GROMACS .gro file of C-alpha atoms in nm:
model
  189
    1ARG     CA    1  -0.001   0.000   0.000
    2LYS     CA    2   0.284   0.239   0.076
    3LYS     CA    3   0.424   0.177  -0.269
    4ASP     CA    4   0.086   0.259  -0.428
    5ALA     CA    5   0.060   0.581  -0.223
    6ASP     CA    6   0.413   0.679  -0.323
    7SER     CA    7   0.340   0.615  -0.691
    8LEU     CA    8   0.036   0.844  -0.669
    9MET     CA    9   0.251   1.118  -0.519
   10HIS     CA   10   0.491   1.100  -0.816
   11PHE     CA   11   0.242   1.117  -1.101
   12SER     CA   12   0.403   1.166  -1.433
   13PHE     CA   13   0.288   1.183  -1.791
   14ARG     CA   14   0.567   0.938  -1.863
   15ARG     CA   15   0.347   0.662  -1.716
   16ILE     CA   16   0.080   0.741  -1.972
   17TRP     CA   17   0.317   0.830  -2.259
   18PRO     CA   18   0.646   0.658  -2.175
   19HIS     CA   19   0.886   0.810  -2.427
   20THR     CA   20   0.786   1.175  -2.412
   21ALA     CA   21   1.070   1.419  -2.409
   22GLN     CA   22   0.822   1.706  -2.437
   23GLU     CA   23   0.629   1.615  -2.120
   24ARG     CA   24   0.613   1.974  -1.989
   25GLY     CA   25   0.477   2.107  -2.321
   26VAL     CA   26   0.205   1.845  -2.325
   27PHE     CA   27   0.111   1.913  -1.962
   28TRP     CA   28   0.086   2.291  -2.017
   29SER     CA   29  -0.104   2.242  -2.337
   30LEU     CA   30  -0.363   2.026  -2.160
   31ALA     CA   31  -0.388   2.276  -1.874
   32SER     CA   32  -0.430   2.555  -2.130
   33ASP     CA   33  -0.701   2.360  -2.311
   34PHE     CA   34  -0.892   2.316  -1.982
   35ALA     CA   35  -0.867   2.688  -1.898
   36ASN     CA   36  -0.961   2.786  -2.255
   37SER     CA   37  -1.266   2.561  -2.258
   38PHE     CA   38  -1.376   2.695  -1.921
   39PHE     CA   39  -1.325   3.057  -2.034
   40GLY     CA   40  -1.485   3.001  -2.372
   41TYR     CA   41  -1.794   2.841  -2.231
   42LEU     CA   42  -1.848   3.127  -1.992
   43ALA     CA   43  -1.750   3.420  -2.210
   44MET     CA   44  -1.817   3.341  -2.574
   45THR     CA   45  -2.115   3.380  -2.796
   46THR     CA   46  -2.198   3.012  -2.809
   47SER     CA   47  -2.228   3.010  -2.432
   48PRO     CA   48  -2.578   3.009  -2.282
   49VAL     CA   49  -2.448   3.264  -2.030
   50VAL     CA   50  -2.361   3.516  -2.300
   51ILE     CA   51  -2.680   3.449  -2.494
   52LEU     CA   52  -2.880   3.517  -2.176
   53PHE     CA   53  -2.669   3.830  -2.118
   54LEU     CA   54  -2.737   3.958  -2.471
   55SER     CA   55  -3.109   3.880  -2.433
   56GLU     CA   56  -3.112   4.071  -2.100
   57LEU     CA   57  -2.958   4.371  -2.278
   58GLY     CA   58  -3.264   4.379  -2.501
   59LEU     CA   59  -3.111   4.249  -2.822
   60ASN     CA   60  -3.353   4.062  -3.046
   61LYS     CA   61  -3.294   3.708  -3.176
   62THR     CA   62  -3.160   3.831  -3.510
   63GLN     CA   63  -2.901   4.051  -3.340
   64ILE     CA   64  -2.797   3.766  -3.104
   65GLY     CA   65  -2.768   3.529  -3.398
   66SER     CA   66  -2.558   3.787  -3.588
   67VAL     CA   67  -2.318   3.826  -3.297
   68SER     CA   68  -2.300   3.447  -3.251
   69SER     CA   69  -2.211   3.392  -3.618
   70LEU     CA   70  -1.898   3.608  -3.598
   71LEU     CA   71  -1.696   3.335  -3.422
   72PRO     CA   72  -1.737   3.052  -3.672
   73PHE     CA   73  -1.701   3.277  -3.977
   74SER     CA   74  -1.378   3.429  -3.847
   75GLY     CA   75  -1.202   3.100  -3.915
   76LEU     CA   76  -1.191   3.204  -4.279
   77LEU     CA   77  -0.921   3.455  -4.180
   78ALA     CA   78  -0.676   3.164  -4.154
   79LEU     CA   79  -0.663   3.144  -4.532
   80PHE     CA   80  -0.530   3.500  -4.553
   81VAL     CA   81  -0.311   3.526  -4.243
   82ALA     CA   82  -0.129   3.193  -4.252
   83PRO     CA   83   0.172   3.319  -4.449
   84ALA     CA   84   0.218   3.619  -4.217
   85VAL     CA   85   0.175   3.393  -3.908
   86ALA     CA   86   0.446   3.158  -4.039
   87ARG     CA   87   0.684   3.449  -4.101
   88TRP     CA   88   0.624   3.614  -3.762
   89GLY     CA   89   0.656   3.287  -3.569
   90LEU     CA   90   0.400   3.037  -3.450
   91LYS     CA   91   0.458   3.065  -3.076
   92ARG     CA   92   0.489   3.444  -3.079
   93THR     CA   93   0.172   3.481  -3.285
   94PHE     CA   94  -0.025   3.243  -3.065
   95VAL     CA   95   0.079   3.400  -2.735
   96THR     CA   96   0.026   3.754  -2.863
   97PHE     CA   97  -0.318   3.708  -3.012
   98TRP     CA   98  -0.444   3.474  -2.736
   99GLY     CA   99  -0.346   3.738  -2.482
  100ILE     CA  100  -0.509   4.021  -2.678
  101ARG     CA  101  -0.837   3.826  -2.705
  102LYS     CA  102  -0.854   3.785  -2.328
  103GLY     CA  103  -0.808   4.157  -2.275
  104VAL     CA  104  -1.067   4.245  -2.539
  105THR     CA  105  -1.320   4.014  -2.374
  106LEU     CA  106  -1.288   4.212  -2.051
  107LEU     CA  107  -1.441   4.509  -2.236
  108LEU     CA  108  -1.777   4.327  -2.231
  109VAL     CA  109  -1.803   4.433  -1.867
  110PHE     CA  110  -1.876   4.787  -1.984
  111THR     CA  111  -2.172   4.683  -2.202
  112PRO     CA  112  -2.438   4.782  -1.943
  113TRP     CA  113  -2.280   5.128  -1.923
  114VAL     CA  114  -2.287   5.157  -2.307
  115LEU     CA  115  -2.649   5.044  -2.300
  116SER     CA  116  -2.740   5.317  -2.053
  117LYS     CA  117  -2.560   5.586  -2.258
  118TRP     CA  118  -2.651   5.489  -2.616
  119GLY     CA  119  -2.938   5.242  -2.589
  120VAL     CA  120  -2.986   4.895  -2.741
  121ASN     CA  121  -2.841   4.985  -3.083
  122GLY     CA  122  -2.530   5.131  -2.923
  123ALA     CA  123  -2.487   4.824  -2.704
  124PHE     CA  124  -2.533   4.599  -3.007
  125ALA     CA  125  -2.265   4.786  -3.205
  126TYR     CA  126  -2.032   4.777  -2.905
  127VAL     CA  127  -2.077   4.402  -2.858
  128VAL     CA  128  -2.034   4.337  -3.231
  129VAL     CA  129  -1.699   4.527  -3.237
  130ILE     CA  130  -1.570   4.342  -2.929
  131ILE     CA  131  -1.673   4.000  -3.054
  132ALA     CA  132  -1.537   4.070  -3.402
  133ILE     CA  133  -1.198   4.168  -3.256
  134PHE     CA  134  -1.207   3.866  -3.028
  135ALA     CA  135  -1.298   3.638  -3.317
  136ALA     CA  136  -1.018   3.774  -3.540
  137CYS     CA  137  -0.763   3.731  -3.259
  138ARG     CA  138  -0.891   3.378  -3.195
  139ALA     CA  139  -0.868   3.283  -3.564
  140ILE     CA  140  -0.515   3.420  -3.594
  141GLY     CA  141  -0.405   3.254  -3.268
  142GLU     CA  142  -0.548   2.915  -3.371
  143THR     CA  143  -0.381   2.947  -3.712
  144ALA     CA  144  -0.052   2.958  -3.522
  145TYR     CA  145  -0.141   2.704  -3.249
  146ASN     CA  146  -0.232   2.406  -3.460
  147PRO     CA  147   0.106   2.380  -3.642
  148TRP     CA  148   0.291   2.481  -3.323
  149THR     CA  149   0.157   2.169  -3.145
  150LEU     CA  150   0.367   1.963  -3.387
  151ASP     CA  151   0.674   2.100  -3.204
  152PHE     CA  152   0.578   1.974  -2.857
  153VAL     CA  153   0.353   1.676  -2.925
  154PRO     CA  154   0.553   1.379  -3.054
  155SER     CA  155   0.413   1.199  -3.358
  156ALA     CA  156   0.380   0.874  -3.165
  157MET     CA  157   0.130   1.023  -2.922
  158ARG     CA  158  -0.076   1.268  -3.130
  159GLY     CA  159  -0.383   1.044  -3.124
  160GLN     CA  160  -0.366   0.999  -2.747
  161TYR     CA  161  -0.299   1.369  -2.709
  162SER     CA  162  -0.608   1.460  -2.918
  163ALA     CA  163  -0.819   1.225  -2.708
  164ALA     CA  164  -0.685   1.379  -2.385
  165VAL     CA  165  -0.755   1.731  -2.519
  166GLN     CA  166  -1.113   1.630  -2.593
  167VAL     CA  167  -1.164   1.488  -2.245
  168ILE     CA  168  -1.001   1.791  -2.077
  169SER     CA  169  -1.210   2.030  -2.287
  170ASN     CA  170  -1.531   1.851  -2.195
  171VAL     CA  171  -1.438   1.862  -1.827
  172GLY     CA  172  -1.371   2.236  -1.866
  173ASN     CA  173  -1.711   2.289  -2.033
  174LEU     CA  174  -1.888   2.092  -1.757
  175SER     CA  175  -1.705   2.289  -1.489
  176ALA     CA  176  -1.806   2.618  -1.653
  177VAL     CA  177  -2.169   2.507  -1.669
  178GLY     CA  178  -2.153   2.411  -1.304
  179VAL     CA  179  -2.011   2.750  -1.203
  180ALA     CA  180  -2.260   2.937  -1.423
  181THR     CA  181  -2.550   2.736  -1.279
  182PHE     CA  182  -2.432   2.805  -0.925
  183VAL     CA  183  -2.397   3.178  -0.989
  184MET     CA  184  -2.726   3.215  -1.182
  185GLY     CA  185  -2.910   3.027  -0.908
  186ARG     CA  186  -2.786   3.276  -0.646
  187VAL     CA  187  -2.801   3.605  -0.838
  188ALA     CA  188  -3.127   3.773  -0.945
  189GLY     CA  189  -3.150   3.927  -1.295
   0.00000   0.00000   0.00000
């Protein structure tokens, strides 16, 4: 029993993927995927939380649908930015644009103030600009991230890595739903 307890204390990805020289990169990538899934499910347009927020602002279904469509359509940017991303550097591009998108998302906090100053149409325009910038940064960051993973995920474990990412992302989504449910159950409006 002591040996089992000691082995749990010294968990390593090497037990799952024995010949991984890039263990740290894989670990941080999985941690990042969890955090990104959690963040995305709470703060992005496909999230029920954001859809309820936009509805509470007074946006109609057409406006909410328009805002929600910005994220998937922004993926088309990859066709145009890929050469520039490759020249500037995959890691640098990913870190820069992933960081910018987090900061831009924080601007959504000021939406109620914009609503009080300029009404529903002003709030709609404000949200569209923020989501459009976020979506562009996300598309550019993902254009860099996908090829960058080839640097730290060995070929022999890419399938296992993809499965682990899917599991981690689903756990992140479920965690976000749990937090959102807890908060919405305790806060009025």
